[in-house]
Coordinates of C-alpha atoms in Angstrom, one line a residue:
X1 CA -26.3 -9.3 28.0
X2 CA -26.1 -8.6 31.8
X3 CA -22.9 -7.6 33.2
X4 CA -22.3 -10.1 36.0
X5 CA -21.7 -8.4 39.4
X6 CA -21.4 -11.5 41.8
X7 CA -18.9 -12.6 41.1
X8 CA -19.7 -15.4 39.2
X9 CA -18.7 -17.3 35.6
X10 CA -21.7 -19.1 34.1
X11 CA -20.2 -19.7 30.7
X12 CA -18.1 -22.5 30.3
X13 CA -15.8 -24.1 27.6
X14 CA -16.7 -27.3 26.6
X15 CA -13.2 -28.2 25.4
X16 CA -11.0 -27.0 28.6
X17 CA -14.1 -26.3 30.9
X18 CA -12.7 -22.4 31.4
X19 CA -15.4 -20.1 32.5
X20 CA -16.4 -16.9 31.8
X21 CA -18.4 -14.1 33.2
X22 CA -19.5 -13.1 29.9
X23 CA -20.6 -15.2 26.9
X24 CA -18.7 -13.0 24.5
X25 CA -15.9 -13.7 26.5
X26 CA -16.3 -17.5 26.0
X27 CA -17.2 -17.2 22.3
X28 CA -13.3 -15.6 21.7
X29 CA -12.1 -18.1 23.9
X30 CA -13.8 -20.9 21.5
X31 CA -12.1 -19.9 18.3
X32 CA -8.6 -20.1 20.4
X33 CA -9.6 -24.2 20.5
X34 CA -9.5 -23.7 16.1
X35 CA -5.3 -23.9 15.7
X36 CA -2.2 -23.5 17.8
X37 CA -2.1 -20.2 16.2
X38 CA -4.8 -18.5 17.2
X39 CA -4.0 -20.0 20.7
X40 CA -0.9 -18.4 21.2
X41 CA -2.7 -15.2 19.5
X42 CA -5.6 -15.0 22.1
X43 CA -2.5 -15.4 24.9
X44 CA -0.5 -12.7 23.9
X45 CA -3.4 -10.7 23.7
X46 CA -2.8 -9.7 20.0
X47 CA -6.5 -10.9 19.4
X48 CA -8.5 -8.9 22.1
X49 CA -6.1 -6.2 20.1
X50 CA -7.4 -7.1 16.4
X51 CA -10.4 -6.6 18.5
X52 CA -9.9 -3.6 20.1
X53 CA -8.7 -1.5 17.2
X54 CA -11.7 -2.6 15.3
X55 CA -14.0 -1.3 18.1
X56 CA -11.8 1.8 18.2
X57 CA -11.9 2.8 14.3
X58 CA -15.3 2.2 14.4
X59 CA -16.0 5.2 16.7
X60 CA -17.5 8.5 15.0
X61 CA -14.8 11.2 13.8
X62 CA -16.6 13.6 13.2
X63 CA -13.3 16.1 11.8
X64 CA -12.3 15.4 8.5
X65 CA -9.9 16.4 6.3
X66 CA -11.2 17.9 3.5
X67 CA -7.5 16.8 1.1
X68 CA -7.2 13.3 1.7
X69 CA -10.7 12.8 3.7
X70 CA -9.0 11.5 6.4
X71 CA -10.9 11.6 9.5
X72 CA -10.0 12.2 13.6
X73 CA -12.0 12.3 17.0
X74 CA -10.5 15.6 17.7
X75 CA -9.8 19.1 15.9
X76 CA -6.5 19.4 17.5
X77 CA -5.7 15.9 16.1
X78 CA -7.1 17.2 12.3
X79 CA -5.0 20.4 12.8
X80 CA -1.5 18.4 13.2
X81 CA -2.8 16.4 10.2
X82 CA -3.1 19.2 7.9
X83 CA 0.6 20.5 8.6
X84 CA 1.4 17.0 6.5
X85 CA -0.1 18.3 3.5
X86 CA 0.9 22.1 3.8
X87 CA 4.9 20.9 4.2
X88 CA 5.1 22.7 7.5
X89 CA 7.6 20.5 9.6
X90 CA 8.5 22.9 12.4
X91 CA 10.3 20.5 14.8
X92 CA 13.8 19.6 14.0
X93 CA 15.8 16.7 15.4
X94 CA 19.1 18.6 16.9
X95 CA 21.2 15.1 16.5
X96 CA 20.1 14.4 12.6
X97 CA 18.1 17.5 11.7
X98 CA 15.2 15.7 10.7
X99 CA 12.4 17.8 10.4
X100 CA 8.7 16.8 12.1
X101 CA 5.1 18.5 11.7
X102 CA 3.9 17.9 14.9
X103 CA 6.4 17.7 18.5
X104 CA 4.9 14.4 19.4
X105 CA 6.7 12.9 16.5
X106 CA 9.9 14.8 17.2
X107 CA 10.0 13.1 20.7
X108 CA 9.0 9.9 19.0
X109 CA 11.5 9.7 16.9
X110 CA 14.6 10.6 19.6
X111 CA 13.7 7.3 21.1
X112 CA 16.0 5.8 17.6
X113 CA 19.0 7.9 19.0
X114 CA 18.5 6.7 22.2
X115 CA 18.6 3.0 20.9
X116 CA 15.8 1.7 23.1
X117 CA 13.5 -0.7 21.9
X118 CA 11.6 -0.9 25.1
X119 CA 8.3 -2.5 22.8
X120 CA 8.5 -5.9 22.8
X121 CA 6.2 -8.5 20.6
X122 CA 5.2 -11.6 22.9
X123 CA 4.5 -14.0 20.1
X124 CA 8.3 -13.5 18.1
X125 CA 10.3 -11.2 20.7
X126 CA 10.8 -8.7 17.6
X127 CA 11.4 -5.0 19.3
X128 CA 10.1 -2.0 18.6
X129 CA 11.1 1.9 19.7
X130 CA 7.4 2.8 18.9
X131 CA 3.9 1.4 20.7
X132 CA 2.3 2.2 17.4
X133 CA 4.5 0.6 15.4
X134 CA 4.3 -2.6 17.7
X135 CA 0.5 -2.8 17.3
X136 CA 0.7 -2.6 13.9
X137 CA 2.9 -5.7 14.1
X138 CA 0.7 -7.2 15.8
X139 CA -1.6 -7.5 13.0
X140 CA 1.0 -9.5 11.1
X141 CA 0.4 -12.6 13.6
X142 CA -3.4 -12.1 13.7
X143 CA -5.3 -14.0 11.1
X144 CA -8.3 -11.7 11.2
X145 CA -8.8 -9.0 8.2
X146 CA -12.0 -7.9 9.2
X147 CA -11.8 -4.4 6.6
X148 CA -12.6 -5.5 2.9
X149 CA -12.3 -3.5 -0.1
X150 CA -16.2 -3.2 -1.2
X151 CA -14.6 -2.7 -5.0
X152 CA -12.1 -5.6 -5.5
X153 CA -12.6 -7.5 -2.3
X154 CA -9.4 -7.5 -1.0
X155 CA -9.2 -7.6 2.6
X156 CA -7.3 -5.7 5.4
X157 CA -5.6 -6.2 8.7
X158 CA -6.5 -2.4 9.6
X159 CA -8.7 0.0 8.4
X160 CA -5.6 2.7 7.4
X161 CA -4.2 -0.1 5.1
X162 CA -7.9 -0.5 3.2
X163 CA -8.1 3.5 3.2
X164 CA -4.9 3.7 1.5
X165 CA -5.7 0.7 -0.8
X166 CA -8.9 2.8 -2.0
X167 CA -6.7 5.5 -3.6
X168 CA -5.9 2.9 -6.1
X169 CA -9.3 3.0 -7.6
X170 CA -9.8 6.0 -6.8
X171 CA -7.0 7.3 -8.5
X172 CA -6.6 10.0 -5.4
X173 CA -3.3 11.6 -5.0
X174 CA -3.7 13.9 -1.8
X175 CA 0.1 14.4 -1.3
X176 CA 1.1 17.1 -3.1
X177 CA 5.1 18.3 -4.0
X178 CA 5.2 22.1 -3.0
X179 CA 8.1 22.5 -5.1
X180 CA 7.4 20.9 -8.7
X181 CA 3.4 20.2 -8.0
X182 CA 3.9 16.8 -8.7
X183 CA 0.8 14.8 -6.7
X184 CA 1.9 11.2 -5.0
X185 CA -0.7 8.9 -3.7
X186 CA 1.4 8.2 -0.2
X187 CA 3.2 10.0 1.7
X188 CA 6.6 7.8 1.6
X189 CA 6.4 8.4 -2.2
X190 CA 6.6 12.6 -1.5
X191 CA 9.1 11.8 1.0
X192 CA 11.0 10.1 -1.2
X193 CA 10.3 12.9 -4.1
X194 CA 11.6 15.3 -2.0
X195 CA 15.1 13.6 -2.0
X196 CA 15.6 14.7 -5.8
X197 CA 15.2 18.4 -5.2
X198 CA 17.2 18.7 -1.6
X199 CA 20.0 17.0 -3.9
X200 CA 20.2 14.5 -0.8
X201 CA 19.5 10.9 -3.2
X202 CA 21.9 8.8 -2.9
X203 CA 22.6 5.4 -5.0
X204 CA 25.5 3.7 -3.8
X205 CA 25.1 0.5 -5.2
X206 CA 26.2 0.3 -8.9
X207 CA 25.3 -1.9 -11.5
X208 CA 28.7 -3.7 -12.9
X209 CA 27.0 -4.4 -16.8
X210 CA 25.8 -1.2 -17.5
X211 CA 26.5 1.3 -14.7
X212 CA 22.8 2.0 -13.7
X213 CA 23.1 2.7 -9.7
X214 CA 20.6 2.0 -7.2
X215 CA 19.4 2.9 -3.4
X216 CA 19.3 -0.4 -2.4
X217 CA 21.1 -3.4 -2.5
X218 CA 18.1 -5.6 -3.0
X219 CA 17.0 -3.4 -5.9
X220 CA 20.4 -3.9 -7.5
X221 CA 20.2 -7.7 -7.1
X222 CA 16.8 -7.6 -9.1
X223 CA 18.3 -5.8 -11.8
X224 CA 21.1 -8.0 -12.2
X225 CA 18.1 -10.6 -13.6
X226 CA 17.6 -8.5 -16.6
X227 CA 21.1 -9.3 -17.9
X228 CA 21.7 -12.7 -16.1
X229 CA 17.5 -13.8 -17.9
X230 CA 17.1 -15.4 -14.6
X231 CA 13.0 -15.3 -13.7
X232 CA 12.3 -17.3 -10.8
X233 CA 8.7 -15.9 -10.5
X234 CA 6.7 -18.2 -11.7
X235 CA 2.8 -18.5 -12.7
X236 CA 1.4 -21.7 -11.1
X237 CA -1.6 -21.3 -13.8
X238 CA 0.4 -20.9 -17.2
X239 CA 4.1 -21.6 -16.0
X240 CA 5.0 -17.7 -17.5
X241 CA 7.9 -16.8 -15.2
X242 CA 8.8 -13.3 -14.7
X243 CA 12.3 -11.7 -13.3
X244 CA 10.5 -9.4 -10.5
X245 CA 7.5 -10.6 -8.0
X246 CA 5.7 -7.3 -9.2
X247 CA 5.5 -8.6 -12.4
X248 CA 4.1 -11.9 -11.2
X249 CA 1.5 -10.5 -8.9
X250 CA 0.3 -8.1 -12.1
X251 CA 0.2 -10.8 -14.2
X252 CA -2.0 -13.0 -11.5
X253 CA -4.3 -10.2 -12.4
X254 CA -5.4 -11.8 -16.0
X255 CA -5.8 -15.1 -14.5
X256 CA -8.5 -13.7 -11.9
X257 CA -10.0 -11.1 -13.6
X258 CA -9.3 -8.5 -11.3
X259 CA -9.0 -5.6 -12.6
X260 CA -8.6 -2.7 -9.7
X261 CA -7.6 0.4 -11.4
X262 CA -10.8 2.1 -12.8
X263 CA -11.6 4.9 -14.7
X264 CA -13.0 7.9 -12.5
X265 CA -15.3 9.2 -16.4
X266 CA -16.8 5.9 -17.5
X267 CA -15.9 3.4 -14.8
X268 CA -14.0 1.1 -17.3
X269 CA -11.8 -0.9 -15.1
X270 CA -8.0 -2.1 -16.0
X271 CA -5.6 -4.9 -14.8
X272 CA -2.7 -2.4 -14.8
X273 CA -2.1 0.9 -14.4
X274 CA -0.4 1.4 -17.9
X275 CA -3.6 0.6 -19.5
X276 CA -5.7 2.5 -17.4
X277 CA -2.9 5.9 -18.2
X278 CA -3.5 5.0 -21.9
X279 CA -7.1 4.6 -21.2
X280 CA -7.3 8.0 -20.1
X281 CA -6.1 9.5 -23.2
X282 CA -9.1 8.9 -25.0
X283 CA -11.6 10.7 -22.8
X284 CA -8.3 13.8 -22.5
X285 CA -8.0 13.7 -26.5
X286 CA -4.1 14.1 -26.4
X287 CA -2.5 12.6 -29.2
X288 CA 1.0 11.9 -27.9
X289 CA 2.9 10.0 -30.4
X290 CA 3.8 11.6 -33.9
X291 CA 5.0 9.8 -36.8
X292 CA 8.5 11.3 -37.9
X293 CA 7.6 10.7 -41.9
X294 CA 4.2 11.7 -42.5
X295 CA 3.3 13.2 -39.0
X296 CA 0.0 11.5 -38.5
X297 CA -0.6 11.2 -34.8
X298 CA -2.2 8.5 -32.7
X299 CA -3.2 8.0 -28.9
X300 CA -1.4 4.7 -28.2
X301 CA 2.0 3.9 -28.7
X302 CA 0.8 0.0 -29.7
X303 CA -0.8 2.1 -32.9
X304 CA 2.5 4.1 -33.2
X305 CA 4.3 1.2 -33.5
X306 CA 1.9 -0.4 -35.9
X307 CA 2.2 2.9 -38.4
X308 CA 5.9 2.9 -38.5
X309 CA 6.3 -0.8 -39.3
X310 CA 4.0 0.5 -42.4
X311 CA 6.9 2.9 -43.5
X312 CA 9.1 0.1 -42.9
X313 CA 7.1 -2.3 -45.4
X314 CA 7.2 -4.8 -42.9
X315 CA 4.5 -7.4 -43.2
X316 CA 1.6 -7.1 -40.7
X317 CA -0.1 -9.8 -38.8
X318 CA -4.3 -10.0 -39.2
X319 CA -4.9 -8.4 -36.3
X320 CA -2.3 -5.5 -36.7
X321 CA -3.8 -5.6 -40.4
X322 CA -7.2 -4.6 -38.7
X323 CA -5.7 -2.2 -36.3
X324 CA -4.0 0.1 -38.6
X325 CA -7.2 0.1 -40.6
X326 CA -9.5 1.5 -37.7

């Protein structure tokens, strides 16, 4: 397509009779006409920005990092990067003593003390202190998820969000404690590690039943369900309700087949991540669970469980019947 030089708009809308210099142009324009939505979307801009970012991530990066395979344009950027993993957060906030790997993030973050939200969304008038955190909330009006998981099919607003999402069957844990070795598969998960050795964890908001405390309020409230019985998750398949929305999107899982966490040996792939732990104890060996009485050992706790009722003389079902005599 020839950039036009003139001056002049040959492509015109059929529905508004807008023109365009450029028949891409006019092509965007068209899906606009689809909904109101995507109307006010292409007027904000927030669609030539779904756009843009796609163009943008698409752009070699050659500099990769060889932990979480995470990859940047520049070496500097790939440098900063690595200080994540290494723990190395040499800039401290002097008003909360916050600690930062890189300086650009220090002076990102002093924009919170300084209380300015100078980022403003067009569509909702949310604000934001950060640029980057405003174009990711742009996303959130933008009906486009052009990044697709190529294992479960799930689809993506932004490429970082489908990146991440791969570490689920991939099993990857890049984000490594320096203290206790324990590995995470996000950052915010370390982070939130970390809070248990600094001693700094706090869980204000106490359970009244049986005293279990918690960070958040929202956290308490769903705990409160287990003694109240309330569940008001429910299946729309099989009408199973369920007291947390976790539960109900993991049990949405059996009714679709999907079945995202795989094994990295033989590729067998699990609808949680329970099974797929237990699953892993077959190709490791281990033999976890001991019986107290006669000290046979099994690999699942379902096959514990079985064994002791034995000991018990309880009467077993057929299929426990056949499970205990594998």
């Amino acid at each position: 397509e020839k950039i036009i030089h003139n001056g002049t708009k040959p492509f015109k809308c059929d529905s508004c009779d807008k023109v365009f210099a450029h028949k891409n142009s006019l092509k965007i324009h068209k899906e606009a006409h689809k909904n109101k939505v995507s109307s006010n979307l292409e007027r904000s801009g927030v669609l030539h920005h779904a756009k843009k970012q796609q163009a943008i991530q698409t752009i070699e990066k050659s500099f990769k990092c060889t932990i979480c395979h995470k990859t940047y344009k520049q070496k500097g950027y790939l440098n900063q990067h690595i200080q994540i993993h290494r723990g190395e957060k040499e800039f401290k906030c002097n008003i909360c003593n916050k600690d930062f790997a890189t300086k650009g993030s220090l002076q990102t973050h002093n924009q919170i003390h300084q209380g300015g939200k100078p980022h403003k969304c067009t569509i909702c008038d949310k604000a934001f202190a950060y640029k980057s955190t405003l174009n990711s909330h742009h996303q959130i009006h933008s009906p486009e998820k052009p990044f697709k998981c190529t294992i479960c099919n799930k689809a993506f607003r932004c490429k970082t969000n489908l990146d991440r999402h791969h570490r689920i069957h991939s099993g990857e844990k890049p984000f490594k404690c320096t203290i206790c070795n324990k590995a995470f598969r996000y950052k915010t998960s370390l982070d939130r590690h970390h809070l248990i050795h600094s001693g700094e964890i706090e869980k204000p908001y106490k359970c009244t039943i049986c005293d279990k405390a918690f960070k958040k309020m929202d956290s308490l409230n769903s705990h409160h369900r287990i003694h109240s019985g309330e569940k008001p998750f429910k299946c729309t398949i099989c009408d199973k309700a369920f007291t947390q929305k976790s539960q109900l999107n993991s049990h949405h899982r059996i009714h679709s087949e999907e079945k995202p966490y795989k094994c990295t040996i033989c590729n067998k792939g699990f609808t949680h991540k329970t099974n797929l732990n237990s699953h892993h104890q077959i190709h490791s060996g281990d033999k976890a669970f001991q019986c107290t009485i006669c000290n046979e050992t099994f690999t699942y706790r379902t096959d514990f469980n079985i064994h002791r009722r034995i000991h018990r003389g309880e009467k077993l079902g057929v299929q426990s019947v056949i499970k205990a005599s594998e």
